[in-house]
C-alpha atoms as one frame of an Amber mdcrd trajectory, in Angstrom:
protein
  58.058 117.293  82.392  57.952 122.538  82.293  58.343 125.772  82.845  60.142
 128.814  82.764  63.673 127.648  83.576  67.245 128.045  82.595  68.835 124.958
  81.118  71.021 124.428  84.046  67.855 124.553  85.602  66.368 122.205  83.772
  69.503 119.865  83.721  69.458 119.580  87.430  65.742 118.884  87.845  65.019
 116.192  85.340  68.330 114.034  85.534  67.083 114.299  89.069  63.023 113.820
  88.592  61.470 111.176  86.742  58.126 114.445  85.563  56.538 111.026  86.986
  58.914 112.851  84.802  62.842 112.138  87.507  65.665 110.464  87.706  65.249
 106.848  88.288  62.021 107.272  88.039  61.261 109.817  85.999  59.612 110.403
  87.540  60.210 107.052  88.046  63.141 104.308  87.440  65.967 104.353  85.307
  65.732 102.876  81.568  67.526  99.577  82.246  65.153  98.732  84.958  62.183
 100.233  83.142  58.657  98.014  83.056  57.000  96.832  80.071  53.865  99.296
  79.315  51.043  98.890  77.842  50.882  95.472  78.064  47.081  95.312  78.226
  45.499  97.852  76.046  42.659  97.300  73.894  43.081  96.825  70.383  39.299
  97.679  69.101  36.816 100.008  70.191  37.110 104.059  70.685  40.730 105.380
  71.710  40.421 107.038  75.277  42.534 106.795  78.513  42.537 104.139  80.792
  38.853 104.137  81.770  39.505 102.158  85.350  41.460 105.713  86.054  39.628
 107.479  89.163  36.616 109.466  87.851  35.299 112.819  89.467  38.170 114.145
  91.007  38.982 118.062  89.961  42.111 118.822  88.390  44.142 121.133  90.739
  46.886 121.937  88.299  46.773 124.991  86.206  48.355 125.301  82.708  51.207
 127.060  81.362  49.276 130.287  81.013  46.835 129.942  84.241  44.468 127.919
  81.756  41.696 125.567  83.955  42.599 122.407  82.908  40.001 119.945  80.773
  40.425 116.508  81.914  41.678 113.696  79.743  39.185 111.380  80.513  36.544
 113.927  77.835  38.803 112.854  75.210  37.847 110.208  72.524  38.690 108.634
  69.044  35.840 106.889  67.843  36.608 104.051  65.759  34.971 106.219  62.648
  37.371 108.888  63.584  40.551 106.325  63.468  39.231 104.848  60.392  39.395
 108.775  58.621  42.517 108.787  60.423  44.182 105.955  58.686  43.124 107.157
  55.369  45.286 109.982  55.826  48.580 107.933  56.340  50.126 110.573  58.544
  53.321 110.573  60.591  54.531 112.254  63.939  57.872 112.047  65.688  58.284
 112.405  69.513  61.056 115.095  70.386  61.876 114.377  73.937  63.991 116.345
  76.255  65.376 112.887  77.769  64.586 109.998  77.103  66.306 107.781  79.728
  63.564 107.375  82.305  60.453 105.304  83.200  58.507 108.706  82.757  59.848
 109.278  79.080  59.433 105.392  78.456  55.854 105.823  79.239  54.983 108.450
  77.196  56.496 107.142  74.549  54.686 103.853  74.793  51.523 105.376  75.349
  51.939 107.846  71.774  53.379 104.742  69.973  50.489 102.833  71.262  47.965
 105.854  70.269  49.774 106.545  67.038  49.494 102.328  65.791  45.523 102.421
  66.420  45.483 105.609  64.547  47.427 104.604  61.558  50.238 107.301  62.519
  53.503 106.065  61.627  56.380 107.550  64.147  59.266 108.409  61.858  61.406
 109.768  64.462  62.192 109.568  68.568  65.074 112.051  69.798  66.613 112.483
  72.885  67.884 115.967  73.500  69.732 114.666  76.953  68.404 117.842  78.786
  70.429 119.742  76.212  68.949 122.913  74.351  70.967 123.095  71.633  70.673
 119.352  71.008  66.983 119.636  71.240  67.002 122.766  68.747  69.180 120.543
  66.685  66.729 117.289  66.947  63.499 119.688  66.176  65.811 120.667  62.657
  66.014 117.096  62.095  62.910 116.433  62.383  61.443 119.440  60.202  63.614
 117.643  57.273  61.880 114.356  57.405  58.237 116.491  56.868  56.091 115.018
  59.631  52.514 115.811  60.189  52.795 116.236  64.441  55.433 116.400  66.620
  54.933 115.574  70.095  57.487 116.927  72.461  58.940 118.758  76.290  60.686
 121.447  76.004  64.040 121.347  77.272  63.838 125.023  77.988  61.124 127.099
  76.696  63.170 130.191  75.634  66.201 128.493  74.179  63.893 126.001  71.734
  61.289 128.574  70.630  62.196 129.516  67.632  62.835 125.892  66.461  59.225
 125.138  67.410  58.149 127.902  65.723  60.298 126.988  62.398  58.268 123.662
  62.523  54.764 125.117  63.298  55.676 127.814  60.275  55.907 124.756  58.456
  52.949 123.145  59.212  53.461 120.702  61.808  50.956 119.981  64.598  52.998
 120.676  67.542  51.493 118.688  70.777  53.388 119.609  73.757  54.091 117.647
  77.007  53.862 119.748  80.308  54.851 122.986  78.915  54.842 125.006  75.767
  57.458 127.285  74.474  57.944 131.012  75.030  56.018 132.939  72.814  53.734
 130.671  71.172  49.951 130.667  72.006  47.823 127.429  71.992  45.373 127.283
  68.564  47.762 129.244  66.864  51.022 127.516  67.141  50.405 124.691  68.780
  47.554 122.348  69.465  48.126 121.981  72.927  49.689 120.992  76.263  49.148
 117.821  78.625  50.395 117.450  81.886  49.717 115.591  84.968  47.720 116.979
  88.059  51.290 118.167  90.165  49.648 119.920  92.537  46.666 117.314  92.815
  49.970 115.105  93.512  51.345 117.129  96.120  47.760 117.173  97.708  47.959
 113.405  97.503  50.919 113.461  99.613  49.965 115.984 101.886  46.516 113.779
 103.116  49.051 110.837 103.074  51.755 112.391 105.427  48.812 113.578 107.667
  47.043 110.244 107.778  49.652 108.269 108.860  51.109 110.592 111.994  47.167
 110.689 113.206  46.690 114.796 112.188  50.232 115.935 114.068  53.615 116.014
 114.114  56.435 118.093 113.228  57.616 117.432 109.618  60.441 118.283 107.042
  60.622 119.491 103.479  62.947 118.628 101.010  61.761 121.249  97.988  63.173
 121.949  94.723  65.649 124.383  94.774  65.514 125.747  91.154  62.329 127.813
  89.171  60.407 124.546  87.817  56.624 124.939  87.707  56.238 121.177  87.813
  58.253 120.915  91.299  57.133 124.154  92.599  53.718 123.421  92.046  53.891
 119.704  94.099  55.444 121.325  97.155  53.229 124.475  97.337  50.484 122.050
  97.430  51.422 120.002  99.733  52.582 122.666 102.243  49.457 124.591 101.444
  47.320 121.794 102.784  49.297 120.804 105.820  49.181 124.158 106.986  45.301
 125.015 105.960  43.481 121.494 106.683  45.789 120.544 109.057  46.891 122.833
 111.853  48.724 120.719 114.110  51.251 119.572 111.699  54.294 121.650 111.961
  56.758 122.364 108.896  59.856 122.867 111.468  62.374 122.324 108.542  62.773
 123.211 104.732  65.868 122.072 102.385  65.947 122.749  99.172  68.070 120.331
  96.759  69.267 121.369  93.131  70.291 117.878  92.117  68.391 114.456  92.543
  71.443 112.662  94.334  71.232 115.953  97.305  68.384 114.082  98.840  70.084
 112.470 101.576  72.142 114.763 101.928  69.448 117.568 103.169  67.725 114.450
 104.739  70.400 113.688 106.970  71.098 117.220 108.140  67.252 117.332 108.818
  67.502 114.766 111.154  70.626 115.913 112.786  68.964 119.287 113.422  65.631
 117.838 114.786  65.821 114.340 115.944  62.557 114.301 116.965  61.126 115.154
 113.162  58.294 112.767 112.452  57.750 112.962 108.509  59.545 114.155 105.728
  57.801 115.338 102.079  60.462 114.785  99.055  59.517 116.320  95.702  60.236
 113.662  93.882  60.793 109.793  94.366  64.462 109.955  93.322  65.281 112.308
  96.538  63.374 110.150  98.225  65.474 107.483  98.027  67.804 109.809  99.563
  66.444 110.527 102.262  65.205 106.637 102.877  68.912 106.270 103.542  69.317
 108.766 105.817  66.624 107.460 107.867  68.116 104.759 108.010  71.320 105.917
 108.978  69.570 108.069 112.020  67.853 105.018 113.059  64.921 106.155 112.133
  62.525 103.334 111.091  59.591 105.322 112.672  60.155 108.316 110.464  57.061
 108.919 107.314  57.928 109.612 104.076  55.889 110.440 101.442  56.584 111.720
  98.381  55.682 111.982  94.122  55.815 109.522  91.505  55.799 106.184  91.286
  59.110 104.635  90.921  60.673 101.104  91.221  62.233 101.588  94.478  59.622
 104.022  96.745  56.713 101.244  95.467  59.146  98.593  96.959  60.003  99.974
  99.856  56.396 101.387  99.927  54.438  97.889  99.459  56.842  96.490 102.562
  54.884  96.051 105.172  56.660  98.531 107.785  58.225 100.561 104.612  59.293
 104.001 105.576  58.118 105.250 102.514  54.025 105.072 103.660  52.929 107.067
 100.147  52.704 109.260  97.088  51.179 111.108  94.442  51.600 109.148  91.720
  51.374 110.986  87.783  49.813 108.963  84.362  52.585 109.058  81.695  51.289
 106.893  79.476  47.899 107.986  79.774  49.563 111.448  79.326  51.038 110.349
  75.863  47.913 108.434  74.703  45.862 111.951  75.486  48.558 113.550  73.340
  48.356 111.398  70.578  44.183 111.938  70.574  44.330 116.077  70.761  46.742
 115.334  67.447  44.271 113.243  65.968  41.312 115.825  67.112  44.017 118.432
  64.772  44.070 116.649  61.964  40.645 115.981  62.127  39.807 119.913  61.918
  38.676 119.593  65.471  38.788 122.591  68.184  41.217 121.659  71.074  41.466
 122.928  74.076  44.734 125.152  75.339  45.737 122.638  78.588  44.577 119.201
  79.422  45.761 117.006  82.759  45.463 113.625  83.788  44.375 112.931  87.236
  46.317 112.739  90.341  46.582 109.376  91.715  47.430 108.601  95.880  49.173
 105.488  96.519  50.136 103.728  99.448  50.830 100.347 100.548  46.886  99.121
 100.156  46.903  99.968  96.231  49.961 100.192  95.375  49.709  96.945  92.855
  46.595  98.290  91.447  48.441 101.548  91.338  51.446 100.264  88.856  48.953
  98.218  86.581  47.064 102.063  86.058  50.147 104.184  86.079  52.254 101.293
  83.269  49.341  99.436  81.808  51.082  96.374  83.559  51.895  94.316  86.474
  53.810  95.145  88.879  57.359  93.800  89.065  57.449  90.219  91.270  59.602
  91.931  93.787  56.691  94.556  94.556  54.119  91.702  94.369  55.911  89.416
  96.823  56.482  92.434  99.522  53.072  93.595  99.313  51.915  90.459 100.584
């Protein structure tokens, strides 16, 4: 859930997001109220992503190194392939940078899920707790126990390089989540990188925000105040589009937050500036509960927020039937981890892979929103989003 940032960087933006990975959500919810992925996958048949996942849509996102992104959906194990797979009796371990969110929970699902049709036995899952020197510690680990792929996030991509490259030296298939290391170039050291469509995301919430104040208003921005490409590429898209394809909407406000718990407190000073504000974008879904709360607080039932990932609490207050939270951009994670678990499989098949590869962007609001969960967790929705969406 990334790019170019300093650990404390890093440390604020992820015990805050989800990149959905964020916070409570992890993009989405905390572990103890995380849902139970996966639930129906197939068993038989070739290994792809979700194929009910929106088709056609371009990937707006850009890779680590400006790469055009190949979509996940062109990706396929045939059952021949897992068959040759399973003769190989390989193993992989999952380095994560946290793993205490419904964003990490996902992935992991979806690579365990990948890994079991493939015959890939997962020998290890870390949690660096958004530490480098943990992480550079777990990657050591890891290296001992001789596995064939490791799929992880970096917690910061200058601090763990040289650990990755200790394990790609030794002849590991490194598979990365969202963004590679510093120094290390894709078919060389690694295999490659999947991400989610952020800025198709912040696009998402952009069209959603206009939508639903009828093409004008004036509007907030709660941004991430820190260098993370993830973040920084949701809210350049969505002010990009506000201001380009729709011209009376007015950004009249900008706050930047550097931890996930800052959201109503830049929400509520928002309001107090400029009482008349009729939307506010949040980053992430976290913040967003944030600034839910101060609407609340101002009185301001009338107020749209829209935001990224999907989370426990903005789909709740989202499928409510005068929520204030009206919709999002929603990310894949476990259709990010089963595309991970494929390009490894394309590796050790002697395939070519290509350098970046996203998963769509997916807008939610209160109409899908139960669809929505069943594509982003491979489940149903939790009975407390079911009965307020009716």
């Amino acid at each position: 859930m990334k790019k170019f940032l300093s650990i404390f960087s890093v440390v604020l933006l992820i015990s805050s997001i989800t990149l959905a990975g964020c916070g409570k959500s992890g993009s989405q919810s905390a572990n103890a109220n995380a849902p139970k992925v996966g639930a129906d996958d197939p068993q038989t048949g070739p290994l792809t992503i979700n194929p009910a996942l929106p088709k056609g849509g371009k990937i707006l996102s850009k890779g680590p190194h400006g790469e055009t992104a190949v979509p996940a959906s062109s990706l396929k194990l045939t059952e021949k392939d897992l068959a040759q797979l399973k003769k190989g009796r390989y193993t992989a371990a999952i380095v994560m940078h946290y793993a205490g969110n419904d964003w990490s929970t996902a992935q992991i699902a979806g690579l365990k899920a990948a890994f079991k049709r493939m015959g890939i036995k997962v020998i290890a899952v870390t949690d660096a707790q958004f530490k480098a020197e943990k992480q550079v510690s777990d990657i050591e680990t890891v290296i001992a126990k001789k596995p064939d792929i490791i799929v992880s996030i970096p917690v910061d991509a200058v601090s763990t390089s040289d650990a990755y490259k200790k394990a790609a030296a030794a002849g590991i298939k490194l598979v990365f989540m969202d963004n590679a290391p510093d120094g290390m170039q894709a078919g060389k050291d690694y295999v490659s990188v999947v991400s989610a469509d952020n800025y198709g995301n912040g696009v998402a919430a952009a069209n959603i925000m206009a939508k639903e104040l009828g093409g004008k208003g004036k509007i907030g921005v709660v941004y991430h105040d820190a260098d993370f490409f993830v973040t920084r590429q949701r809210t350049e898209a969505f002010e990009k589009t506000i201001r380009e394809k729709y011209p009376n909407i007015k950004i009249v406000a900008r706050g930047g937050i550097s931890d996930q718990n800052d959201g109503e407190k830049v929400a509520s000073g928002m309001l107090t500036k400029n009482p008349n504000l009729d939307g506010i974008f949040v980053v992430w879904d976290v913040p967003a509960e944030g600034a839910l709360a101060a609407a609340r607080t101002a009185g301001k039932q009338d107020l749209v927020i829209t935001t990224c990932d999907l989370g426990t609490n903005v789909a709740l207050e989202m499928a409510q039937k005068n929520g204030i939270v009206k919709g999002l951009g929603a990310q894949l994670p476990y259709d990010q981890g089963i595309s991970e678990a494929i390009l490894a499989g394309y590796s050790l098949l002697g395939r070519k892979t290509p350098a970046y590869v996203a998963v769509p962007a997916l807008s939610v609001t209160r109409e899908n929103v139960l669809k929505a969960w069943k594509l982003v967790y491979h489940t149903d929705a939790p009975k407390e989003i079911q009965q307020a969406a009716k």
